[in-house]
């Protein structure tokens, strides 16, 4: 490792002498590919189960709509068009079905879009109030989502994909956001402002069988939107502001909250990470050229050789 570090230092000296400026951050993190380049915001990107398509939301048409593109960012088009705001899409674990939220009924409700028959269907969940951040369980039979009980309080519920057998699994009179199942479907992760006096968010895991709860990030940090890796759920990717950071960056940690490693070093907001099906790439929402854009992070191409340890886990 020492010869590699020496080579990097030598490169820095050479570029400095050549009047070319390169910062330490340019040699950290992983290679990034920007997939969207619009004068509008693009967010919440995720791969389908085959890794062939990417779904995301964009307000490029004046309201939030769901778009689809291929894995290189080409052929971007609306999945369907509506006069409402359609947001936060994510994929079924093994079918070409997308779950999302929409305000078309006057409140935020959960809907699905089926590629097979090009149909949109409302999930009839017998709870009044806004429902958001929906995701399928790994078995495709259950769904987890957030329900706004009242202003400043969001509970997490689980139900069948037909909207039946509703069960509240997180209820603590705080904001609990962004639930995501592990591969076995017996735990969820989410972020919450519980125990921080509402000043920041912390990532928790919770068993849906025993109700055991574990805190995975520090009280002093602001960490959000965790996403479990796909293959064995051994890693969690998330966004966080740590120490003196002004903007959030992307981090990866083990599923027990240890070995936290920083992935991006952009000094602009990087948020909403999700894994590729084989866990070798990430999709993130990054602030680029004045707008939020979808970017792909190539975890097999570290800019800093010392980060190769992450690829071997």
Coordinates of C-alpha atoms in Angstrom, one line a residue:
X1 CA 0.0 0.0 0.0
X2 CA 2.9 2.4 0.8
X3 CA 4.2 2.5 -2.9
X4 CA 0.7 3.4 -4.0
X5 CA 0.4 6.2 -1.5
X6 CA 3.8 7.5 -2.6
X7 CA 2.7 7.4 -6.2
X8 CA -0.4 9.5 -5.4
X9 CA 1.7 12.0 -3.5
X10 CA 4.1 12.2 -6.4
X11 CA 1.2 12.8 -8.7
X12 CA 0.0 15.7 -6.5
X13 CA 3.5 17.3 -6.6
X14 CA 3.7 16.9 -10.3
X15 CA 0.3 18.5 -11.0
X16 CA 1.1 21.3 -8.6
X17 CA 4.4 22.1 -10.4
X18 CA 2.5 21.9 -13.7
X19 CA 0.1 24.6 -12.5
X20 CA -2.8 22.0 -12.7
X21 CA -4.9 22.0 -9.5
X22 CA -6.1 18.7 -8.1
X23 CA -7.6 18.4 -4.6
X24 CA -7.3 15.5 -2.2
X25 CA -11.0 14.8 -2.7
X26 CA -10.3 14.1 -6.4
X27 CA -8.4 11.0 -5.3
X28 CA -11.1 9.8 -2.9
X29 CA -14.4 8.0 -3.3
X30 CA -15.4 6.2 -6.5
X31 CA -16.0 6.9 -10.1
X32 CA -19.3 8.6 -10.9
X33 CA -21.4 8.7 -14.0
X34 CA -24.1 11.3 -14.2
X35 CA -27.2 9.8 -15.9
X36 CA -29.6 12.8 -16.0
X37 CA -28.6 16.3 -17.1
X38 CA -31.8 18.4 -17.0
X39 CA -32.8 21.8 -15.9
X40 CA -35.1 20.2 -13.3
X41 CA -34.8 17.9 -10.3
X42 CA -34.5 14.1 -10.6
X43 CA -34.7 11.9 -7.5
X44 CA -35.4 8.4 -6.0
X45 CA -33.7 6.2 -8.6
X46 CA -33.6 2.4 -8.4
X47 CA -32.9 -0.6 -10.7
X48 CA -35.4 -3.2 -11.6
X49 CA -34.7 -6.8 -10.5
X50 CA -32.9 -7.6 -13.7
X51 CA -30.7 -4.5 -13.6
X52 CA -31.9 -3.5 -17.0
X53 CA -34.0 -0.4 -16.3
X54 CA -34.0 2.5 -13.8
X55 CA -37.1 4.2 -12.4
X56 CA -37.0 7.7 -10.9
X57 CA -39.1 10.8 -10.3
X58 CA -38.6 14.1 -12.1
X59 CA -40.3 17.5 -12.1
X60 CA -39.1 18.4 -15.6
X61 CA -42.7 18.7 -16.7
X62 CA -43.7 21.1 -14.0
X63 CA -44.9 18.5 -11.5
X64 CA -43.5 15.3 -10.1
X65 CA -43.9 12.4 -12.6
X66 CA -42.3 8.9 -12.8
X67 CA -39.7 8.3 -15.5
X68 CA -37.8 5.3 -16.8
X69 CA -34.5 5.1 -18.5
X70 CA -31.9 2.5 -19.3
X71 CA -28.8 1.9 -17.1
X72 CA -26.7 4.3 -19.2
X73 CA -29.2 7.2 -18.8
X74 CA -30.5 7.0 -22.4
X75 CA -34.1 6.7 -23.6
X76 CA -35.6 8.8 -20.7
X77 CA -39.3 8.9 -20.9
X78 CA -42.4 9.1 -18.6
X79 CA -43.6 5.8 -17.4
X80 CA -47.1 7.2 -17.9
X81 CA -48.6 10.7 -17.7
X82 CA -51.1 12.1 -15.2
X83 CA -52.3 15.5 -14.0
X84 CA -51.2 14.7 -10.4
X85 CA -47.9 14.5 -8.6
X86 CA -46.6 10.9 -8.7
X87 CA -43.6 10.3 -6.5
X88 CA -41.1 8.0 -4.9
X89 CA -41.3 5.0 -7.2
X90 CA -39.6 1.6 -6.4
X91 CA -39.7 -1.8 -8.0
X92 CA -41.4 -5.1 -7.2
X93 CA -38.7 -7.6 -6.2
X94 CA -39.3 -10.0 -9.1
X95 CA -42.0 -8.5 -11.3
X96 CA -42.2 -5.5 -13.7
X97 CA -44.4 -3.6 -11.2
X98 CA -43.7 -0.2 -9.7
X99 CA -45.1 1.0 -6.4
X100 CA -45.4 4.8 -5.9
X101 CA -47.4 7.5 -4.1
X102 CA -49.7 10.0 -5.7
X103 CA -51.9 12.9 -4.6
X104 CA -54.5 12.3 -7.4
X105 CA -57.3 11.6 -4.8
X106 CA -56.5 14.7 -2.7
X107 CA -54.4 12.9 -0.2
X108 CA -51.2 10.9 -0.7
X109 CA -52.1 7.3 -1.4
X110 CA -50.2 4.2 -2.6
X111 CA -50.5 3.0 -6.2
X112 CA -49.0 0.4 -8.4
X113 CA -48.2 0.4 -12.1
X114 CA -48.1 -2.9 -13.9
X115 CA -46.0 -3.1 -17.1
X116 CA -47.9 -6.1 -18.4
X117 CA -51.2 -4.3 -18.9
X118 CA -50.1 -0.7 -18.5
X119 CA -52.5 -0.2 -15.7
X120 CA -52.4 2.0 -12.5
X121 CA -54.2 0.6 -9.5
X122 CA -54.8 2.2 -6.1
X123 CA -53.9 0.1 -3.1
X124 CA -56.9 0.3 -0.8
X125 CA -55.4 0.6 2.6
X126 CA -58.1 1.2 5.3
X127 CA -56.3 4.1 7.1
X128 CA -57.2 7.7 6.6
X129 CA -54.4 10.2 6.0
X130 CA -51.3 10.5 3.8
X131 CA -49.4 7.4 3.0
X132 CA -45.9 7.6 1.5
X133 CA -42.5 5.9 1.1
X134 CA -44.0 2.5 0.1
X135 CA -41.8 -0.5 -0.7
X136 CA -42.4 -4.1 -1.4
X137 CA -41.1 -6.8 0.9
X138 CA -38.7 -9.3 -0.7
X139 CA -41.6 -11.8 -1.1
X140 CA -43.6 -9.3 -3.1
X141 CA -46.6 -10.1 -0.9
X142 CA -46.2 -7.5 1.7
X143 CA -45.7 -3.7 1.6
X144 CA -44.2 -1.3 4.2
X145 CA -45.1 2.4 4.1
X146 CA -45.2 5.6 6.2
X147 CA -48.5 7.1 7.5
X148 CA -48.7 10.7 8.7
X149 CA -50.8 10.4 11.9
X150 CA -50.7 14.2 12.4
X151 CA -48.2 17.0 11.7
X152 CA -44.7 16.0 12.8
X153 CA -45.6 12.4 13.5
X154 CA -45.2 9.6 11.0
X155 CA -45.7 5.9 11.8
X156 CA -44.5 2.9 9.9
X157 CA -47.1 0.3 8.8
X158 CA -47.0 -3.0 7.0
X159 CA -49.8 -4.6 5.0
X160 CA -50.4 -7.1 2.2
X161 CA -50.0 -6.0 -1.4
X162 CA -53.8 -5.9 -1.5
X163 CA -54.0 -3.4 1.3
X164 CA -55.2 -5.9 3.9
X165 CA -53.8 -7.2 7.2
X166 CA -52.6 -3.7 8.2
X167 CA -50.2 -3.7 11.1
X168 CA -48.4 -0.7 12.7
X169 CA -44.8 -1.6 13.4
X170 CA -43.2 1.7 14.5
X171 CA -45.2 4.2 16.6
X172 CA -43.3 6.7 18.8
X173 CA -44.8 10.1 18.2
X174 CA -41.9 11.2 16.0
X175 CA -41.0 11.3 12.3
X176 CA -40.1 7.8 11.1
X177 CA -39.2 7.8 7.4
X178 CA -38.0 5.6 4.5
X179 CA -38.5 2.0 5.7
X180 CA -36.7 -0.7 3.7
X181 CA -36.7 -4.5 4.2
X182 CA -33.7 -6.7 4.5
X183 CA -33.4 -9.6 2.1
X184 CA -35.0 -12.1 4.5
X185 CA -37.9 -9.7 5.1
X186 CA -37.7 -10.0 8.9
X187 CA -36.1 -6.5 9.6
X188 CA -36.6 -3.0 8.3
X189 CA -34.3 0.0 8.5
X190 CA -35.5 3.6 8.6
X191 CA -34.4 7.0 9.9
X192 CA -36.1 8.8 12.8
X193 CA -35.7 12.0 14.8
X194 CA -36.6 10.1 17.9
X195 CA -34.2 10.7 20.8
X196 CA -32.6 13.8 19.2
X197 CA -35.2 16.4 20.2
X198 CA -36.1 16.6 16.5
X199 CA -32.8 18.2 15.6
X200 CA -31.4 15.4 13.4
X201 CA -32.1 11.9 12.1
X202 CA -30.7 8.6 13.2
X203 CA -30.8 5.2 11.4
X204 CA -32.5 2.4 13.2
X205 CA -33.2 -1.3 12.4
X206 CA -36.2 -3.1 13.8
X207 CA -37.4 -6.7 13.8
X208 CA -40.9 -7.0 12.5
X209 CA -41.1 -10.3 14.5
X210 CA -39.7 -9.5 17.9
X211 CA -39.8 -5.6 17.8
X212 CA -36.1 -5.5 18.7
X213 CA -34.7 -2.1 17.8
X214 CA -31.0 -1.2 17.2
X215 CA -29.5 2.3 16.7
X216 CA -27.0 2.1 13.8
X217 CA -25.7 5.7 13.5
X218 CA -24.5 8.3 16.0
X219 CA -26.7 10.9 17.8
X220 CA -24.3 13.7 16.8
X221 CA -24.6 12.9 13.1
X222 CA -27.5 13.5 10.7
X223 CA -28.1 10.3 8.8
X224 CA -31.0 9.4 6.5
X225 CA -32.5 7.1 3.8
X226 CA -30.8 3.8 4.5
X227 CA -30.9 1.0 2.0
X228 CA -30.0 -2.6 2.6
X229 CA -27.7 -4.4 0.1
X230 CA -29.5 -7.0 -2.1
X231 CA -27.4 -10.1 -2.0
X232 CA -27.0 -10.9 1.7
X233 CA -28.1 -7.7 3.4
X234 CA -24.7 -7.4 5.0
X235 CA -24.2 -3.7 4.1
X236 CA -26.3 -0.6 4.4
X237 CA -25.8 2.5 2.2
X238 CA -27.1 5.9 3.5
X239 CA -26.5 9.6 3.4
X240 CA -25.1 11.5 6.3
X241 CA -23.6 14.8 7.5
X242 CA -20.8 13.9 10.0
X243 CA -18.4 16.1 11.9
X244 CA -18.2 19.5 10.3
X245 CA -19.9 18.6 7.0
X246 CA -22.2 21.2 5.5
X247 CA -23.8 18.9 3.0
X248 CA -24.6 15.2 3.2
X249 CA -22.4 12.6 1.5
X250 CA -22.9 8.9 0.8
X251 CA -21.6 6.3 3.3
X252 CA -21.7 2.5 3.6
X253 CA -21.7 0.5 6.8
X254 CA -22.1 -3.0 7.9
X255 CA -25.6 -4.1 8.9
X256 CA -24.7 -3.9 12.6
X257 CA -23.6 -0.2 12.2
X258 CA -19.9 -0.8 12.3
X259 CA -17.2 0.0 9.7
X260 CA -18.6 3.2 8.3
X261 CA -16.9 4.2 5.0
X262 CA -17.4 7.4 3.1
X263 CA -18.2 6.8 -0.6
X264 CA -18.6 10.3 -2.1
X265 CA -16.6 13.5 -1.6
X266 CA -18.4 16.1 -3.6
X267 CA -19.1 19.0 -1.1
X268 CA -22.6 19.2 -2.5
X269 CA -25.7 17.2 -1.3
X270 CA -25.5 13.5 -2.2
X271 CA -28.6 11.7 -1.0
X272 CA -31.1 8.9 -1.6
X273 CA -28.8 6.0 -2.4
X274 CA -29.9 2.6 -3.7
X275 CA -28.0 -0.6 -4.7
X276 CA -27.8 -2.3 -8.1
X277 CA -29.1 -5.9 -8.0
X278 CA -25.5 -7.3 -7.7
X279 CA -24.4 -4.6 -5.2
X280 CA -21.5 -3.4 -7.4
X281 CA -23.0 0.0 -8.2
X282 CA -25.1 2.6 -6.5
X283 CA -27.7 5.1 -7.8
X284 CA -27.8 8.4 -5.9
X285 CA -29.4 11.8 -6.1
X286 CA -26.6 14.4 -6.4
X287 CA -26.8 18.2 -6.6
X288 CA -25.1 19.0 -9.9
X289 CA -25.1 22.2 -11.9
X290 CA -28.0 23.7 -9.9
X291 CA -30.3 20.7 -9.9
X292 CA -30.7 17.3 -8.4
X293 CA -29.5 14.7 -10.9
X294 CA -29.4 10.9 -10.9
X295 CA -25.8 9.6 -10.7
X296 CA -24.3 6.1 -10.8
X297 CA -21.4 5.3 -8.4
X298 CA -19.1 2.5 -9.6
X299 CA -18.0 0.7 -6.5
X300 CA -15.5 -1.4 -8.5
X301 CA -13.6 1.7 -9.6
X302 CA -12.2 3.5 -6.5
X303 CA -10.5 6.8 -7.1
X304 CA -8.4 6.1 -3.9
X305 CA -6.8 2.6 -3.9
X306 CA -7.1 2.5 -0.1
X307 CA -10.9 2.2 -0.6
X308 CA -10.5 -1.2 -2.3
X309 CA -11.2 -2.9 1.0
X310 CA -14.8 -2.0 0.5
X311 CA -15.1 -4.1 -2.7
X312 CA -13.8 -7.1 -0.9
X313 CA -16.6 -7.2 1.7

